[in-house]
Amino acid sequence: MSRREETRNLETIPVGSLGIIPLEGCRSLGEKVDDYLVRWRTVRESEHKNSLAFAGYQRDSYILKAKVPRFGSGEAKGVILESVRGTDLYLLVDVANYSLTYSLCGHENHMSPDDHYQDLKRIIAAVGGKARRITVIMPYLYESRQHKRTARESLDCALALQEMVRMGVDNIITFDAHDPRVQNAIPLHGFETVQPTYQFIKGLLKNVKDLQLDSGHMMVISPDEGGMSRAIYMANVLGLDMGMFYKRRDYTRIVNGRNPIVAHEFLGSSVEGKDMVIIDDMISSGESVIEVATALKERRANKIFICATFGLFTNGLDRFDKVYESGLIDGVLTTNLIYQTPELLSRKWYINCDMSKYIAYLIDTLNHDASISDLLDPNERIQNVVSRYKRGEEIN
């Protein structure tokens, strides 16, 4: 049992019997989370454990059986195969998992974010208001890239949030939302966007030896102006300098629906001889971060590591293979919050940051109606892992 688990005081009475429903696209992550919860609750001591309020507190699994079968026409329904009456229910969904397929009039169809979101609504509808509380854990926030209106266009993310709370969802937990201000769409309901900064730092220190964590040898880089707060936080907790790129666009032309980028302009102090940590919310095609890494190498940067919460790799992995072999980048870190292909996990340049233990902490604490503010602020954990690294200890 970890030191952190031993020091957590969860003597409060649980909101209700804990139930987790990971949708099919989030099955492996849900099972890892469940393993942690089962382990912790088996060994946790509590004077109230035998009281009625703690009924069902220790179980072999907190995952409730549910499925979303489809008809031949591609239509579907949500079915929950166990009682959810009075449960504190946590639904896990990965809207970015394109690996799942279903039959549509004899054709194999890959599931899109829209399909996953619709399946989530089917499960919420199957609950039928019988759960005591519903929390949706949606690591990649559905439609989060369509968060603001710049022309006569839809506001899909805001609509989805409002739809979920109208269906009875009490809390929504997401990771590294593209723009957290989208929570203004549901101001009277719970919305948490969690940063995986600690897991990135831990993953880097665990896998890369001989890094010098000081402003003379290392810098944190934001690849655009939109992600500056992310880079500022990481730079501040590590005591490093920060640099930023902004995209200079040609506003006289439109190519593929947007103004083309003319150049990436750099703002910051000299990067010469320093190790770089580029931090962003997602790698889509990877084109942007590779251009930024190229610009840093031209300025004679040393090692370059790319950290992104969501590794979508929409154009495949070949380009990253090439830039790694050419020495342009030294590693890419993304989380297991969304689907990872076996090919990605086998790459030499890839470092996987596991988030299942963190999600288990959040669920365990919320089920007890305890504060999660210390979990949302990882500064203390970051300082601990950095000081252990500097002392030469093994980071496990």
PDB file of N, CA and C in Angstrom, residues 218-224 227-228 230-232 234-235 240-246 265-271 274-280 289 292-293 295-296 299 301 303-307:
ATOM      1  N   MET A 218      17.558  23.285 -18.906  1.00  0.00           N
ATOM      2  CA  MET A 218      16.276  22.758 -19.354  1.00  0.00           C
ATOM      3  C   MET A 218      15.249  23.865 -19.516  1.00  0.00           C
ATOM      4  N   MET A 219      14.343  23.701 -20.489  1.00  0.00           N
ATOM      5  CA  MET A 219      13.274  24.669 -20.711  1.00  0.00           C
ATOM      6  C   MET A 219      11.978  23.945 -21.035  1.00  0.00           C
ATOM      7  N   VAL A 220      10.867  24.591 -20.700  1.00  0.00           N
ATOM      8  CA  VAL A 220       9.537  24.081 -21.074  1.00  0.00           C
ATOM      9  C   VAL A 220       9.012  24.957 -22.205  1.00  0.00           C
ATOM     10  N   ILE A 221       8.483  24.326 -23.239  1.00  0.00           N
ATOM     11  CA  ILE A 221       8.042  25.060 -24.440  1.00  0.00           C
ATOM     12  C   ILE A 221       6.554  24.844 -24.682  1.00  0.00           C
ATOM     13  N   SER A 222       5.836  25.935 -24.902  1.00  0.00           N
ATOM     14  CA  SER A 222       4.446  25.841 -25.360  1.00  0.00           C
ATOM     15  C   SER A 222       4.442  26.002 -26.882  1.00  0.00           C
ATOM     16  N   PRO A 223       3.855  25.054 -27.633  1.00  0.00           N
ATOM     17  CA  PRO A 223       3.901  25.142 -29.096  1.00  0.00           C
ATOM     18  C   PRO A 223       2.969  26.202 -29.684  1.00  0.00           C
ATOM     19  N   ASP A 224       2.077  26.759 -28.850  1.00  0.00           N
ATOM     20  CA  ASP A 224       1.197  27.833 -29.326  1.00  0.00           C
ATOM     21  C   ASP A 224       0.728  28.667 -28.142  1.00  0.00           C
ATOM     22  N   GLY A 227      -1.883  27.133 -25.325  1.00  0.00           N
ATOM     23  CA  GLY A 227      -1.482  26.208 -24.264  1.00  0.00           C
ATOM     24  C   GLY A 227      -0.468  26.784 -23.289  1.00  0.00           C
ATOM     25  N   MET A 228      -0.378  28.107 -23.242  1.00  0.00           N
ATOM     26  CA  MET A 228       0.650  28.733 -22.398  1.00  0.00           C
ATOM     27  C   MET A 228       0.520  28.404 -20.913  1.00  0.00           C
ATOM     28  N   ARG A 230      -0.488  25.804 -19.428  1.00  0.00           N
ATOM     29  CA  ARG A 230       0.037  24.458 -19.182  1.00  0.00           C
ATOM     30  C   ARG A 230       1.550  24.499 -18.991  1.00  0.00           C
ATOM     31  N   ALA A 231       2.226  25.192 -19.930  1.00  0.00           N
ATOM     32  CA  ALA A 231       3.696  25.275 -19.896  1.00  0.00           C
ATOM     33  C   ALA A 231       4.166  26.130 -18.719  1.00  0.00           C
ATOM     34  N   ILE A 232       3.447  27.207 -18.429  1.00  0.00           N
ATOM     35  CA  ILE A 232       3.819  28.084 -17.304  1.00  0.00           C
ATOM     36  C   ILE A 232       3.784  27.294 -15.995  1.00  0.00           C
ATOM     37  N   MET A 234       4.065  23.965 -15.513  1.00  0.00           N
ATOM     38  CA  MET A 234       5.159  22.987 -15.448  1.00  0.00           C
ATOM     39  C   MET A 234       6.496  23.669 -15.206  1.00  0.00           C
ATOM     40  N   ALA A 235       6.739  24.770 -15.896  1.00  0.00           N
ATOM     41  CA  ALA A 235       7.996  25.506 -15.719  1.00  0.00           C
ATOM     42  C   ALA A 235       8.134  26.017 -14.289  1.00  0.00           C
ATOM     43  N   LEU A 240      12.001  26.134 -13.969  1.00  0.00           N
ATOM     44  CA  LEU A 240      12.656  26.262 -15.281  1.00  0.00           C
ATOM     45  C   LEU A 240      12.170  27.513 -16.006  1.00  0.00           C
ATOM     46  N   ASP A 241      12.886  27.872 -17.073  1.00  0.00           N
ATOM     47  CA  ASP A 241      12.430  28.944 -17.959  1.00  0.00           C
ATOM     48  C   ASP A 241      11.394  28.393 -18.924  1.00  0.00           C
ATOM     49  N   MET A 242      10.615  29.301 -19.495  1.00  0.00           N
ATOM     50  CA  MET A 242       9.588  28.893 -20.458  1.00  0.00           C
ATOM     51  C   MET A 242       9.755  29.664 -21.750  1.00  0.00           C
ATOM     52  N   GLY A 243       9.478  28.989 -22.865  1.00  0.00           N
ATOM     53  CA  GLY A 243       9.461  29.650 -24.165  1.00  0.00           C
ATOM     54  C   GLY A 243       8.147  29.342 -24.865  1.00  0.00           C
ATOM     55  N   MET A 244       7.814  30.131 -25.874  1.00  0.00           N
ATOM     56  CA  MET A 244       6.544  29.936 -26.558  1.00  0.00           C
ATOM     57  C   MET A 244       6.678  30.202 -28.047  1.00  0.00           C
ATOM     58  N   PHE A 245       5.968  29.425 -28.836  1.00  0.00           N
ATOM     59  CA  PHE A 245       5.853  29.695 -30.270  1.00  0.00           C
ATOM     60  C   PHE A 245       4.469  30.253 -30.547  1.00  0.00           C
ATOM     61  N   TYR A 246       4.384  31.130 -31.525  1.00  0.00           N
ATOM     62  CA  TYR A 246       3.056  31.487 -32.008  1.00  0.00           C
ATOM     63  C   TYR A 246       3.032  31.296 -33.512  1.00  0.00           C
ATOM     64  N   GLU A 265       6.886  31.425 -34.951  1.00  0.00           N
ATOM     65  CA  GLU A 265       7.792  32.422 -34.372  1.00  0.00           C
ATOM     66  C   GLU A 265       8.025  32.105 -32.902  1.00  0.00           C
ATOM     67  N   PHE A 266       9.273  32.230 -32.447  1.00  0.00           N
ATOM     68  CA  PHE A 266       9.642  31.860 -31.078  1.00  0.00           C
ATOM     69  C   PHE A 266       9.780  33.082 -30.184  1.00  0.00           C
ATOM     70  N   LEU A 267       9.214  32.986 -28.980  1.00  0.00           N
ATOM     71  CA  LEU A 267       9.382  34.017 -27.962  1.00  0.00           C
ATOM     72  C   LEU A 267      10.008  33.365 -26.735  1.00  0.00           C
ATOM     73  N   GLY A 268      11.167  33.836 -26.326  1.00  0.00           N
ATOM     74  CA  GLY A 268      11.815  33.263 -25.144  1.00  0.00           C
ATOM     75  C   GLY A 268      13.314  33.452 -25.192  1.00  0.00           C
ATOM     76  N   SER A 269      13.979  33.013 -24.122  1.00  0.00           N
ATOM     77  CA  SER A 269      15.433  33.158 -24.037  1.00  0.00           C
ATOM     78  C   SER A 269      16.121  32.079 -24.882  1.00  0.00           C
ATOM     79  N   SER A 270      17.441  32.099 -24.906  1.00  0.00           N
ATOM     80  CA  SER A 270      18.210  31.176 -25.743  1.00  0.00           C
ATOM     81  C   SER A 270      17.972  29.717 -25.332  1.00  0.00           C
ATOM     82  N   VAL A 271      17.819  28.839 -26.339  1.00  0.00           N
ATOM     83  CA  VAL A 271      17.602  27.412 -26.072  1.00  0.00           C
ATOM     84  C   VAL A 271      18.876  26.605 -26.313  1.00  0.00           C
ATOM     85  N   LYS A 274      20.290  23.373 -24.310  1.00  0.00           N
ATOM     86  CA  LYS A 274      19.353  22.984 -23.249  1.00  0.00           C
ATOM     87  C   LYS A 274      18.423  21.865 -23.729  1.00  0.00           C
ATOM     88  N   ASP A 275      17.971  21.043 -22.764  1.00  0.00           N
ATOM     89  CA  ASP A 275      16.953  20.037 -23.055  1.00  0.00           C
ATOM     90  C   ASP A 275      15.584  20.714 -23.080  1.00  0.00           C
ATOM     91  N   MET A 276      14.734  20.291 -24.009  1.00  0.00           N
ATOM     92  CA  MET A 276      13.419  20.910 -24.196  1.00  0.00           C
ATOM     93  C   MET A 276      12.292  19.939 -23.830  1.00  0.00           C
ATOM     94  N   VAL A 277      11.308  20.449 -23.138  1.00  0.00           N
ATOM     95  CA  VAL A 277      10.065  19.694 -22.918  1.00  0.00           C
ATOM     96  C   VAL A 277       8.943  20.491 -23.576  1.00  0.00           C
ATOM     97  N   ILE A 278       8.430  19.965 -24.696  1.00  0.00           N
ATOM     98  CA  ILE A 278       7.300  20.605 -25.378  1.00  0.00           C
ATOM     99  C   ILE A 278       6.026  20.004 -24.798  1.00  0.00           C
ATOM    100  N   ILE A 279       5.134  20.846 -24.270  1.00  0.00           N
ATOM    101  CA  ILE A 279       3.914  20.320 -23.647  1.00  0.00           C
ATOM    102  C   ILE A 279       2.680  20.874 -24.339  1.00  0.00           C
ATOM    103  N   ASP A 280       1.743  19.952 -24.660  1.00  0.00           N
ATOM    104  CA  ASP A 280       0.524  20.331 -25.377  1.00  0.00           C
ATOM    105  C   ASP A 280      -0.609  19.434 -24.908  1.00  0.00           C
ATOM    106  N   VAL A 289       3.794  19.884 -33.661  1.00  0.00           N
ATOM    107  CA  VAL A 289       4.886  19.692 -32.688  1.00  0.00           C
ATOM    108  C   VAL A 289       6.202  19.355 -33.378  1.00  0.00           C
ATOM    109  N   VAL A 292       7.681  22.575 -34.526  1.00  0.00           N
ATOM    110  CA  VAL A 292       8.241  23.270 -33.361  1.00  0.00           C
ATOM    111  C   VAL A 292       9.585  22.643 -32.968  1.00  0.00           C
ATOM    112  N   ALA A 293       9.648  21.297 -32.947  1.00  0.00           N
ATOM    113  CA  ALA A 293      10.903  20.615 -32.608  1.00  0.00           C
ATOM    114  C   ALA A 293      11.995  20.951 -33.620  1.00  0.00           C
ATOM    115  N   ALA A 295      12.223  23.732 -35.375  1.00  0.00           N
ATOM    116  CA  ALA A 295      12.639  25.119 -35.115  1.00  0.00           C
ATOM    117  C   ALA A 295      13.558  25.206 -33.896  1.00  0.00           C
ATOM    118  N   LEU A 296      13.322  24.354 -32.893  1.00  0.00           N
ATOM    119  CA  LEU A 296      14.187  24.349 -31.696  1.00  0.00           C
ATOM    120  C   LEU A 296      15.565  23.781 -32.024  1.00  0.00           C
ATOM    121  N   ARG A 299      17.739  26.175 -33.548  1.00  0.00           N
ATOM    122  CA  ARG A 299      18.282  27.097 -32.543  1.00  0.00           C
ATOM    123  C   ARG A 299      19.243  26.380 -31.601  1.00  0.00           C
ATOM    124  N   ALA A 301      19.023  23.463 -29.835  1.00  0.00           N
ATOM    125  CA  ALA A 301      18.564  22.810 -28.597  1.00  0.00           C
ATOM    126  C   ALA A 301      19.193  21.423 -28.502  1.00  0.00           C
ATOM    127  N   LYS A 303      18.389  17.784 -26.187  1.00  0.00           N
ATOM    128  CA  LYS A 303      17.348  16.751 -26.282  1.00  0.00           C
ATOM    129  C   LYS A 303      15.965  17.407 -26.335  1.00  0.00           C
ATOM    130  N   ILE A 304      15.047  16.770 -27.064  1.00  0.00           N
ATOM    131  CA  ILE A 304      13.682  17.294 -27.171  1.00  0.00           C
ATOM    132  C   ILE A 304      12.690  16.187 -26.830  1.00  0.00           C
ATOM    133  N   PHE A 305      11.843  16.463 -25.826  1.00  0.00           N
ATOM    134  CA  PHE A 305      10.793  15.531 -25.419  1.00  0.00           C
ATOM    135  C   PHE A 305       9.438  16.206 -25.635  1.00  0.00           C
ATOM    136  N   ILE A 306       8.488  15.435 -26.160  1.00  0.00           N
ATOM    137  CA  ILE A 306       7.146  15.965 -26.426  1.00  0.00           C
ATOM    138  C   ILE A 306       6.165  15.304 -25.462  1.00  0.00           C
ATOM    139  N   CYS A 307       5.436  16.121 -24.696  1.00  0.00           N
ATOM    140  CA  CYS A 307       4.412  15.617 -23.777  1.00  0.00           C
ATOM    141  C   CYS A 307       3.043  16.074 -24.262  1.00  0.00           C
TER     142      CYS A 307
END
